[in-house]
Coordinates of C-alpha atoms in Angstrom, one line a residue:
X1 CA 162.5 120.3 117.6
X2 CA 161.7 122.8 120.3
X3 CA 158.9 122.4 122.8
X4 CA 156.7 125.1 121.2
X5 CA 156.7 123.2 117.8
X6 CA 155.9 119.9 119.5
X7 CA 153.1 121.5 121.5
X8 CA 151.6 123.0 118.3
X9 CA 152.0 119.7 116.4
X10 CA 150.3 117.8 119.2
X11 CA 147.5 120.4 119.4
X12 CA 146.7 120.2 115.7
X13 CA 146.8 116.4 115.9
X14 CA 144.3 116.4 118.7
X15 CA 142.0 118.9 116.9
X16 CA 142.2 116.8 113.7
X17 CA 141.3 113.6 115.6
X18 CA 138.4 115.4 117.4
X19 CA 137.1 116.7 114.1
X20 CA 137.3 113.2 112.5
X21 CA 135.5 111.7 115.5
X22 CA 132.8 114.3 115.4
X23 CA 132.1 113.7 111.7
X24 CA 131.8 109.9 112.3
X25 CA 129.2 110.3 115.1
X26 CA 126.8 112.5 113.2
X27 CA 123.5 110.6 112.5
X28 CA 122.9 109.4 109.0
X29 CA 120.8 111.8 107.1
X30 CA 117.8 110.7 105.2
X31 CA 117.8 111.1 101.5
X32 CA 116.7 114.4 100.2
X33 CA 112.9 114.6 100.0
X34 CA 112.3 111.7 102.4
X35 CA 109.1 112.3 104.4
X36 CA 109.5 111.8 108.2
X37 CA 105.8 111.0 108.7
X38 CA 104.2 107.7 108.0
X39 CA 102.0 107.3 105.0
X40 CA 98.2 107.1 105.2
X41 CA 98.0 103.3 105.2
X42 CA 100.7 103.0 108.0
X43 CA 98.8 105.6 110.0
X44 CA 95.5 103.7 109.6
X45 CA 97.1 100.4 110.7
X46 CA 98.7 102.2 113.7
X47 CA 95.4 103.9 114.7
X48 CA 93.4 100.6 114.3
X49 CA 96.0 98.9 116.5
X50 CA 95.7 101.6 119.2
X51 CA 91.9 101.4 119.0
X52 CA 92.0 97.7 119.5
X53 CA 94.3 97.9 122.5
X54 CA 92.2 100.6 124.1
X55 CA 89.0 98.6 123.7
X56 CA 90.7 95.5 125.0
X57 CA 92.0 97.4 128.1
X58 CA 88.5 98.8 128.7
X59 CA 87.0 95.3 128.3
X60 CA 89.4 93.9 130.9
X61 CA 88.8 96.8 133.3
X62 CA 85.0 96.3 133.2
X63 CA 85.2 92.6 134.0
X64 CA 82.0 91.9 132.1
X65 CA 79.8 89.0 132.9
X66 CA 78.7 86.4 130.3
X67 CA 75.3 88.1 130.1
X68 CA 77.0 91.5 129.3
X69 CA 79.2 90.1 126.5
X70 CA 76.5 90.4 123.9
X71 CA 75.9 94.0 124.9
X72 CA 79.6 94.6 124.6
X73 CA 79.7 93.0 121.1
X74 CA 76.8 95.2 120.0
X75 CA 78.4 98.3 121.4
X76 CA 81.7 97.5 119.7
X77 CA 80.0 97.0 116.3
X78 CA 78.1 100.3 116.6
X79 CA 81.1 102.4 117.6
X80 CA 83.8 100.8 115.4
X81 CA 85.4 103.5 113.2
X82 CA 84.6 103.2 109.6
X83 CA 87.6 102.2 107.4
X84 CA 88.8 104.8 104.9
X85 CA 88.2 103.5 101.4
X86 CA 91.0 105.6 99.9
X87 CA 88.6 107.8 97.8
X88 CA 88.4 111.5 98.7
X89 CA 85.9 113.7 97.2
X90 CA 87.2 116.4 94.9
X91 CA 87.9 119.4 97.1
X92 CA 87.8 123.0 95.9
X93 CA 90.0 125.4 97.7
X94 CA 88.0 127.1 100.4
X95 CA 88.9 130.6 99.1
X96 CA 87.3 129.8 95.7
X97 CA 83.9 129.0 97.3
X98 CA 81.4 131.6 97.8
X99 CA 80.2 132.4 101.3
X100 CA 76.9 130.5 100.8
X101 CA 78.8 127.5 99.4
X102 CA 81.1 127.5 102.4
X103 CA 78.2 127.7 104.8
X104 CA 76.4 124.8 103.0
X105 CA 79.6 122.8 103.2
X106 CA 79.8 123.5 106.9
X107 CA 76.2 122.6 107.4
X108 CA 76.7 119.3 105.5
X109 CA 79.6 118.4 107.7
X110 CA 77.7 119.3 110.8
X111 CA 74.8 117.0 109.7
X112 CA 77.2 114.1 109.1
X113 CA 78.8 114.6 112.5
X114 CA 75.4 114.8 114.2
X115 CA 74.4 111.5 112.6
X116 CA 77.6 109.9 113.8
X117 CA 77.0 111.2 117.4
X118 CA 73.4 110.1 117.4
X119 CA 74.5 106.5 116.6
X120 CA 77.2 106.7 119.2
X121 CA 74.9 108.0 121.9
X122 CA 72.4 105.2 121.2
X123 CA 75.1 102.6 121.4
X124 CA 76.7 104.0 124.6
X125 CA 73.3 104.4 126.3
X126 CA 72.3 100.8 125.5
X127 CA 75.6 99.4 126.7
X128 CA 75.7 101.6 129.8
X129 CA 72.3 100.4 130.9
X130 CA 73.7 96.8 131.0
X131 CA 76.5 97.8 133.4
X132 CA 76.3 97.6 137.2
X133 CA 77.1 100.9 139.2
X134 CA 80.8 100.0 139.7
X135 CA 81.2 99.2 136.0
X136 CA 79.4 102.4 135.1
X137 CA 81.9 104.4 137.2
X138 CA 84.8 102.7 135.4
X139 CA 83.2 103.3 132.1
X140 CA 82.7 107.0 133.0
X141 CA 86.4 107.3 133.9
X142 CA 87.9 105.3 131.0
X143 CA 85.2 104.7 128.4
X144 CA 85.1 107.4 125.8
X145 CA 88.4 109.3 126.2
X146 CA 90.7 107.3 128.4
X147 CA 91.6 108.1 132.1
X148 CA 90.4 111.4 133.3
X149 CA 88.7 112.3 130.1
X150 CA 91.8 113.2 128.2
X151 CA 92.2 112.8 124.5
X152 CA 95.6 111.2 125.2
X153 CA 99.0 112.3 126.4
X154 CA 100.3 115.4 124.6
X155 CA 103.8 115.3 123.4
X156 CA 106.3 118.1 123.0
X157 CA 105.1 121.0 120.9
X158 CA 101.4 120.1 120.9
X159 CA 99.2 122.9 122.0
X160 CA 95.7 122.8 123.5
X161 CA 93.1 125.5 123.5
X162 CA 89.9 125.9 121.4
X163 CA 89.8 123.4 118.6
X164 CA 92.4 121.1 120.3
X165 CA 90.3 119.1 122.7
X166 CA 90.4 121.3 125.8
X167 CA 86.9 122.7 126.2
X168 CA 85.8 123.5 129.7
X169 CA 83.3 120.9 130.9
X170 CA 83.5 118.8 127.8
X171 CA 84.5 115.1 128.0
X172 CA 85.6 113.1 131.0
X173 CA 83.4 111.9 133.8
X174 CA 80.5 113.8 135.1
X175 CA 81.0 115.7 138.3
X176 CA 80.2 113.8 141.4
X177 CA 77.0 114.7 143.1
X178 CA 76.8 115.2 146.9

């Protein structure tokens, strides 16, 4: 065999081995139709766990006294998110509703949100009054939305802007006076 044939044979052998190796290292693909996102129940468990961890971290940061523990328990009971019962109301597509029906639906949702916020404001105000000034400062910084008033850390591909939690002057601690 001449040198050219040996070189070609070795080249094809190396290419074949590289191709075989590349095929073996591809990640296993999920079955067709597999959904990459967790289901509703898994998401509820994850969110409840995150909520509990956040509240425990806040409790530890505040270093509450024995007298403040009952106020903390009342505050936690008032702000605890309601569990989803699995039943969703029948929903008509928005484009099939008339303009007055859409506005009434928006008004109903606004009233529900307002009632939720009124309950939350009352709970926060009552608990906040039980804290000393140092604890109030910590609560201002970490209480409602975590450090620096953020909704949380944003990952790759998540956008901010109107409707996504980035409203000028909304959330976070109040500006310092003086």
